[in-house]
Amino acid sequence: MTYQISGRTKVCGLIADPIEHAMSPVMHNAAFKKLGLDYVYVPFKVKPEDLKEAISGLRALNVRGFNITIPHKMAALPFLDKIDPIARKIGAVNTVVNDAGILTGYNTDASGFLQSLLEEGIEPGGKHIVILGAGGSAKAIAFILAERGARLVILNRHPERAEELAHRISPDVKAGALTGENLAEVLKNADIIINTTSVGMVPDINATPVPAHLISSKLLVVDIVYNPIETRLLKEAKAAGARTIDGVAMLVWQGAQGFEKWTGVKAPVTVMREEVLKGLRHEK
Ligand SMILES: NC(=O)c1ccc[n+]([C@@H]2O[C@H](COP(=O)([O-])OP(=O)(O)OC[C@H]3O[C@@H](n4cnc5c(N)ncnc54)[C@H](OP(=O)(O)O)[C@@H]3O)[C@@H](O)[C@H]2O)c1
């Protein structure tokens, strides 16, 4: 099919700042094209002080939906009409659907992360899971895993942030400082470890949040950092014989779930993953 924008084309988009390295435009436009859907996905660079006007503008322009990322995920909540319950608990929204002027916010970082485990046949309910980090993505991941019945320990460089997050979720969630000693202790009993810190991300690709000798072959190691695709943590986990999941999986599934909310059509996940991988290689 020839892909052409017309008066019937539905518009989706992304609001962020910075936006130049975003993967969502290539991922979604490739998916629309693959399925022959008359949609287009456009990046919008929006400064924090313009967020309210930008969201009213998107409503007025009748866009079908949009993603929200750094630095607007929390700040956007008051400007939406409805918030999905889990997004409300997390306190952040990354996907918005516009139904006849009613803007509903979701957190598909959370549900997309869960899907990245489920697609590998991993049910997190009942598992002992160690989350490294207590920032925005840790929050989304911790809430959805707790809701699924996982047993959580959160370790963070600034332990007070881990404690605050644990406290917000449930008294059953443990928290502490991200130290070698604590890692050694909690990993004795862990099934899954998830890195949600930015440690290991470009340009510091030789950094890792977990000393290699602490990784056993029985662990599932998940790193949500996707640039590089294979972080030092994942390389060392593979070398130790552990199973791994990279950050591209979460990125693709959060996008796929937004795509399905906007179009009502099953997302072409393989194409979306290929486009993200191409985009990330191009970034190098
Ligand atoms: N795959 C995906 O779809 C996806 C989605 C979202 C984010 N991500 C990636 O996830 C990472 C975190 O994103 P975010 O939005 O959660 O960031 P954030 O809110 O800024 O949180 C950053 C986290 O990293 C920790 N951290 C930073 N530098 C550290 C260091 N040198 N040593 C130990 N801990 C350190 C921070 O600890 P303190 O609290 O102690 O400062 C905090 O817990 C980024 O690499 C991002 O690209 C991936």
Short mmCIF file of C-alpha atoms and ligand atoms in Angstrom, two decimals:
data_model
loop_
_atom_site.label_atom_id
_atom_site.label_comp_id
_atom_site.label_asym_id
_atom_site.label_seq_id
_atom_site.Cartn_x
_atom_site.Cartn_y
_atom_site.Cartn_z
CA MET A 1 0.00 0.00 0.00
CA THR A 2 1.19 3.54 -0.69
CA TYR A 3 1.39 5.34 2.60
CA GLN A 4 -0.04 8.83 2.30
CA ILE A 5 -1.38 11.31 4.84
CA SER A 6 -4.92 12.50 4.02
CA GLY A 7 -7.87 14.13 5.77
CA ARG A 8 -8.81 10.72 7.16
CA THR A 9 -5.42 9.95 8.71
CA LYS A 10 -5.54 9.50 12.49
CA VAL A 11 -2.73 11.18 14.38
CA CYS A 12 -0.83 9.83 17.40
CA GLY A 13 2.24 11.33 18.98
CA LEU A 14 4.79 11.63 21.73
CA ILE A 15 5.44 14.52 24.08
CA ALA A 16 8.89 14.66 25.64
CA ASP A 17 11.95 16.84 26.10
CA PRO A 18 14.52 15.85 24.88
CA ILE A 19 12.90 13.90 22.05
CA GLU A 20 15.63 13.55 19.44
CA HIS A 21 16.62 9.96 20.38
CA ALA A 22 13.09 8.62 20.92
CA MET A 23 12.45 5.18 19.39
CA SER A 24 8.63 5.38 19.48
CA PRO A 25 8.16 7.27 16.17
CA VAL A 26 9.99 4.64 14.07
CA MET A 27 8.42 1.79 16.03
CA HIS A 28 4.82 2.99 15.65
CA ASN A 29 5.05 4.26 12.09
CA ALA A 30 6.54 0.93 10.98
CA ALA A 31 3.71 -0.89 12.76
CA PHE A 32 0.99 1.28 11.13
CA LYS A 33 2.60 0.74 7.73
CA LYS A 34 2.94 -3.01 8.23
CA LEU A 35 -0.79 -3.33 8.95
CA GLY A 36 -1.86 -0.73 6.33
CA LEU A 37 -3.50 1.44 9.02
CA ASP A 38 -4.20 5.07 8.14
CA TYR A 39 -2.39 6.44 11.19
CA VAL A 40 0.73 8.53 11.70
CA TYR A 41 2.88 9.03 14.84
CA VAL A 42 4.58 12.38 15.36
CA PRO A 43 7.15 13.56 17.95
CA PHE A 44 6.34 16.82 19.81
CA LYS A 45 9.05 18.49 21.87
CA VAL A 46 7.26 20.06 24.84
CA LYS A 47 8.92 22.08 27.60
CA PRO A 48 7.69 21.48 31.19
CA GLU A 49 6.13 24.95 31.41
CA ASP A 50 4.08 24.26 28.24
CA LEU A 51 2.72 20.86 29.28
CA LYS A 52 -0.81 21.98 30.14
CA GLU A 53 -1.25 23.88 26.86
CA ALA A 54 0.29 21.02 24.89
CA ILE A 55 -2.18 18.49 26.30
CA SER A 56 -5.19 20.82 25.73
CA GLY A 57 -3.85 21.38 22.21
CA LEU A 58 -3.65 17.66 21.49
CA ARG A 59 -7.25 17.30 22.67
CA ALA A 60 -8.36 20.26 20.52
CA LEU A 61 -6.51 18.86 17.50
CA ASN A 62 -8.38 15.58 18.00
CA VAL A 63 -5.28 13.39 18.05
CA ARG A 64 -6.22 9.75 18.70
CA GLY A 65 -3.64 9.26 21.41
CA PHE A 66 -0.15 10.00 22.59
CA ASN A 67 2.76 8.81 24.67
CA ILE A 68 4.28 10.86 27.44
CA THR A 69 7.87 10.47 28.54
CA ILE A 70 10.67 12.30 30.36
CA PRO A 71 10.08 14.72 32.04
CA HIS A 72 6.26 14.76 31.89
CA LYS A 73 5.07 11.32 33.09
CA MET A 74 4.04 12.51 36.56
CA ALA A 75 3.26 16.14 35.79
CA ALA A 76 0.65 15.20 33.15
CA LEU A 77 -1.82 13.56 35.55
CA PRO A 78 -3.80 16.70 36.52
CA PHE A 79 -4.39 17.56 32.85
CA LEU A 80 -6.07 14.26 31.92
CA ASP A 81 -9.76 13.41 32.39
CA LYS A 82 -9.45 9.82 33.63
CA ILE A 83 -6.56 7.78 35.02
CA ASP A 84 -6.39 4.00 34.97
CA PRO A 85 -6.26 2.69 38.62
CA ILE A 86 -2.74 1.20 38.44
CA ALA A 87 -1.38 4.34 36.74
CA ARG A 88 -3.00 6.35 39.56
CA LYS A 89 -1.25 4.19 42.18
CA ILE A 90 2.10 4.52 40.38
CA GLY A 91 1.52 8.25 39.99
CA ALA A 92 2.73 8.31 36.37
CA VAL A 93 1.22 7.98 32.90
CA ASN A 94 3.00 7.13 29.66
CA THR A 95 0.07 6.43 27.30
CA VAL A 96 -3.07 8.50 26.66
CA VAL A 97 -6.15 7.59 24.62
CA ASN A 98 -8.47 10.29 23.32
CA ASP A 99 -12.08 9.13 23.07
CA ALA A 100 -14.14 12.04 21.70
CA GLY A 101 -12.26 14.59 23.79
CA ILE A 102 -12.01 12.44 26.95
CA LEU A 103 -8.33 11.80 27.69
CA THR A 104 -7.60 8.60 29.64
CA GLY A 105 -4.10 7.96 30.98
CA TYR A 106 -2.48 4.52 31.37
CA ASN A 107 0.89 3.23 32.48
CA THR A 108 1.96 0.72 29.83
CA ASP A 109 5.55 0.83 31.18
CA ALA A 110 4.12 -1.25 34.01
CA SER A 111 1.87 -3.54 31.98
CA GLY A 112 4.45 -3.73 29.15
CA PHE A 113 7.14 -4.80 31.61
CA LEU A 114 4.83 -7.51 32.96
CA GLN A 115 4.12 -8.68 29.40
CA SER A 116 7.89 -8.93 28.72
CA LEU A 117 8.03 -11.56 31.49
CA LEU A 118 4.81 -13.34 30.53
CA GLU A 119 5.86 -13.68 26.87
CA GLU A 120 8.88 -15.65 28.12
CA GLY A 121 6.58 -17.90 30.13
CA ILE A 122 7.61 -16.31 33.43
CA GLU A 123 4.86 -15.76 35.99
CA PRO A 124 6.18 -13.31 38.62
CA GLY A 125 3.42 -14.07 41.17
CA GLY A 126 4.95 -15.73 44.25
CA LYS A 127 8.55 -15.21 43.03
CA HIS A 128 11.29 -13.55 45.09
CA ILE A 129 12.26 -10.50 43.07
CA VAL A 130 15.04 -7.98 43.73
CA ILE A 131 14.53 -4.57 42.11
CA LEU A 132 17.59 -2.34 41.79
CA GLY A 133 16.64 1.35 41.69
CA ALA A 134 13.78 3.44 43.03
CA GLY A 135 13.26 5.95 40.21
CA GLY A 136 10.35 6.37 37.79
CA SER A 137 10.61 3.01 36.06
CA ALA A 138 11.24 1.15 39.34
CA LYS A 139 7.99 2.60 40.63
CA ALA A 140 5.97 1.29 37.68
CA ILE A 141 7.63 -2.14 37.82
CA ALA A 142 7.36 -2.50 41.61
CA PHE A 143 3.64 -1.64 41.70
CA ILE A 144 2.66 -4.04 38.92
CA LEU A 145 4.78 -6.88 40.33
CA ALA A 146 3.36 -6.36 43.83
CA GLU A 147 -0.14 -6.42 42.37
CA ARG A 148 0.74 -9.71 40.67
CA GLY A 149 1.76 -11.21 44.04
CA ALA A 150 5.57 -11.08 43.76
CA ARG A 151 7.71 -10.84 46.92
CA LEU A 152 9.80 -7.73 46.50
CA VAL A 153 13.05 -6.30 47.81
CA ILE A 154 14.02 -2.84 46.53
CA LEU A 155 17.66 -1.72 46.77
CA ASN A 156 18.69 1.79 45.81
CA ARG A 157 21.82 3.96 45.98
CA HIS A 158 19.88 6.40 48.14
CA PRO A 159 18.13 3.87 50.43
CA GLU A 160 15.56 6.39 51.68
CA ARG A 161 14.01 6.45 48.18
CA ALA A 162 13.75 2.64 48.21
CA GLU A 163 12.16 2.77 51.65
CA GLU A 164 9.68 5.42 50.58
CA LEU A 165 8.66 3.38 47.53
CA ALA A 166 8.35 0.16 49.55
CA HIS A 167 6.24 1.99 52.14
CA ARG A 168 3.89 3.26 49.40
CA ILE A 169 3.36 -0.26 48.05
CA SER A 170 2.93 -2.50 51.11
CA PRO A 171 4.50 -3.32 54.49
CA ASP A 172 5.57 -6.67 52.97
CA VAL A 173 7.99 -4.99 50.54
CA LYS A 174 11.55 -4.82 51.90
CA ALA A 175 14.00 -2.03 51.09
CA GLY A 176 17.65 -1.16 51.60
CA ALA A 177 20.81 0.32 50.20
CA LEU A 178 22.33 -0.93 46.94
CA THR A 179 25.55 -2.32 48.42
CA GLY A 180 27.54 -5.47 47.65
CA GLU A 181 26.78 -6.80 51.10
CA ASN A 182 23.01 -6.37 50.75
CA LEU A 183 23.07 -7.79 47.23
CA ALA A 184 24.95 -10.89 48.41
CA GLU A 185 22.35 -11.38 51.14
CA VAL A 186 19.17 -10.91 49.08
CA LEU A 187 20.40 -12.80 46.03
CA LYS A 188 20.75 -16.00 48.10
CA ASN A 189 17.01 -16.31 48.02
CA ALA A 190 16.08 -14.52 44.77
CA ASP A 191 14.46 -15.91 41.60
CA ILE A 192 14.63 -12.72 39.55
CA ILE A 193 16.75 -9.55 39.65
CA ILE A 194 15.72 -6.46 37.71
CA ASN A 195 18.02 -3.52 37.04
CA THR A 196 15.99 -0.32 36.76
CA THR A 197 18.94 1.98 37.50
CA SER A 198 20.71 3.75 34.67
CA VAL A 199 23.98 1.98 35.61
CA GLY A 200 25.48 0.40 32.47
CA MET A 201 23.73 2.76 30.07
CA VAL A 202 25.70 4.66 27.40
CA PRO A 203 28.22 6.22 27.81
CA ASP A 204 29.14 4.22 30.97
CA ILE A 205 28.81 0.82 29.34
CA ASN A 206 31.53 -0.76 31.49
CA ALA A 207 29.57 -0.15 34.68
CA THR A 208 27.36 -2.80 36.26
CA PRO A 209 25.14 -2.67 39.35
CA VAL A 210 25.84 -6.32 40.32
CA PRO A 211 29.30 -7.88 40.83
CA ALA A 212 29.55 -10.87 38.44
CA HIS A 213 30.42 -13.36 41.18
CA LEU A 214 27.00 -12.82 42.80
CA ILE A 215 25.06 -13.98 39.71
CA SER A 216 24.06 -17.64 39.81
CA SER A 217 22.77 -19.73 36.91
CA LYS A 218 19.41 -20.09 38.70
CA LEU A 219 18.60 -16.36 38.43
CA LEU A 220 16.58 -14.62 35.75
CA VAL A 221 18.36 -11.31 35.13
CA VAL A 222 16.37 -8.48 33.57
CA ASP A 223 17.96 -5.18 32.57
CA ILE A 224 15.58 -2.44 31.43
CA VAL A 225 18.49 -0.37 30.09
CA TYR A 226 18.20 -0.77 26.29
CA ASN A 227 21.17 1.26 25.12
CA PRO A 228 23.37 -0.76 24.81
CA ILE A 229 21.01 -3.64 24.04
CA GLU A 230 23.31 -6.09 25.81
CA THR A 231 24.62 -4.39 28.95
CA ARG A 232 27.60 -5.58 30.94
CA LEU A 233 25.13 -6.98 33.49
CA LEU A 234 23.42 -9.09 30.82
CA LYS A 235 26.74 -10.27 29.34
CA GLU A 236 27.97 -11.39 32.76
CA ALA A 237 24.63 -13.02 33.55
CA LYS A 238 24.77 -15.03 30.32
CA ALA A 239 28.36 -16.02 31.08
CA ALA A 240 27.18 -17.28 34.49
CA GLY A 241 24.55 -19.41 32.75
CA ALA A 242 21.61 -17.26 33.90
CA ARG A 243 18.56 -16.54 31.76
CA THR A 244 18.25 -12.89 30.63
CA ILE A 245 15.72 -10.39 29.26
CA ASP A 246 16.89 -7.11 27.71
CA GLY A 247 15.34 -3.64 27.91
CA VAL A 248 14.10 -3.70 24.32
CA ALA A 249 11.39 -6.16 25.41
CA MET A 250 9.81 -3.65 27.83
CA LEU A 251 10.17 -0.81 25.33
CA VAL A 252 8.40 -2.78 22.62
CA TRP A 253 5.61 -4.12 24.84
CA GLN A 254 4.80 -0.71 26.36
CA GLY A 255 4.51 0.55 22.77
CA ALA A 256 2.51 -2.46 21.57
CA GLN A 257 -0.05 -1.98 24.32
CA GLY A 258 -0.47 1.71 23.45
CA PHE A 259 -0.80 0.79 19.76
CA GLU A 260 -3.60 -1.65 20.58
CA LYS A 261 -5.45 0.93 22.69
CA TRP A 262 -5.33 3.50 19.85
CA THR A 263 -6.13 1.21 16.92
CA GLY A 264 -8.06 -1.71 18.43
CA VAL A 265 -5.79 -3.98 16.38
CA LYS A 266 -3.22 -6.53 17.62
CA ALA A 267 0.24 -4.93 17.43
CA PRO A 268 2.84 -6.40 15.04
CA VAL A 269 5.35 -6.92 17.84
CA THR A 270 8.05 -8.56 15.71
CA VAL A 271 8.14 -5.59 13.31
CA MET A 272 8.18 -3.16 16.22
CA ARG A 273 11.13 -4.96 17.83
CA GLU A 274 13.04 -5.05 14.52
CA GLU A 275 12.53 -1.29 14.05
CA VAL A 276 13.74 -0.51 17.59
CA LEU A 277 16.82 -2.71 17.09
CA LYS A 278 17.54 -0.95 13.77
CA GLY A 279 17.06 2.44 15.42
CA LEU A 280 19.35 1.57 18.33
CA ARG A 281 22.09 0.30 16.00
CA HIS A 282 21.75 3.50 13.96
CA GLU A 283 22.20 5.56 17.17
CA LYS A 284 25.64 4.03 17.78
N1 LIG B 1 13.18 -0.48 28.60
C1 LIG B 1 12.33 0.49 28.78
O1 LIG B 1 11.24 0.53 28.21
C2 LIG B 1 12.68 1.59 29.75
C3 LIG B 1 11.66 2.41 30.27
C4 LIG B 1 12.02 3.42 31.18
C5 LIG B 1 13.36 3.58 31.54
N2 LIG B 1 14.31 2.76 31.01
C6 LIG B 1 15.72 2.92 31.40
O2 LIG B 1 15.79 2.69 32.79
C7 LIG B 1 16.80 3.52 33.38
C8 LIG B 1 16.21 4.32 34.55
O3 LIG B 1 15.18 5.16 34.08
P1 LIG B 1 14.22 5.98 35.10
O4 LIG B 1 13.29 6.75 34.25
O5 LIG B 1 13.67 5.08 36.14
O6 LIG B 1 15.29 6.97 35.75
P2 LIG B 1 15.21 7.78 37.14
O7 LIG B 1 13.81 7.98 37.58
O8 LIG B 1 16.09 8.96 36.95
O9 LIG B 1 15.93 6.77 38.20
C9 LIG B 1 17.28 6.47 38.08
C10 LIG B 1 17.65 5.36 39.06
O10 LIG B 1 19.02 4.98 38.81
C11 LIG B 1 19.78 5.10 40.02
N3 LIG B 1 21.14 5.48 39.70
C12 LIG B 1 21.56 6.43 38.81
N4 LIG B 1 22.91 6.48 38.77
C13 LIG B 1 23.35 5.54 39.66
C14 LIG B 1 24.64 5.10 40.06
N5 LIG B 1 25.75 5.63 39.55
N6 LIG B 1 24.71 4.10 40.97
C15 LIG B 1 23.60 3.53 41.49
N7 LIG B 1 22.35 3.91 41.15
C16 LIG B 1 22.22 4.90 40.25
C17 LIG B 1 19.05 6.16 40.83
O11 LIG B 1 19.40 6.02 42.17
P3 LIG B 1 19.21 7.26 43.24
O12 LIG B 1 17.75 7.29 43.56
O13 LIG B 1 20.04 6.83 44.39
O14 LIG B 1 19.69 8.50 42.54
C18 LIG B 1 17.58 5.77 40.53
O15 LIG B 1 17.19 4.67 41.32
C19 LIG B 1 17.35 4.38 32.24
O16 LIG B 1 18.52 3.76 31.75
C20 LIG B 1 16.26 4.32 31.18
O17 LIG B 1 16.76 4.45 29.87
C21 LIG B 1 13.99 1.76 30.13
#
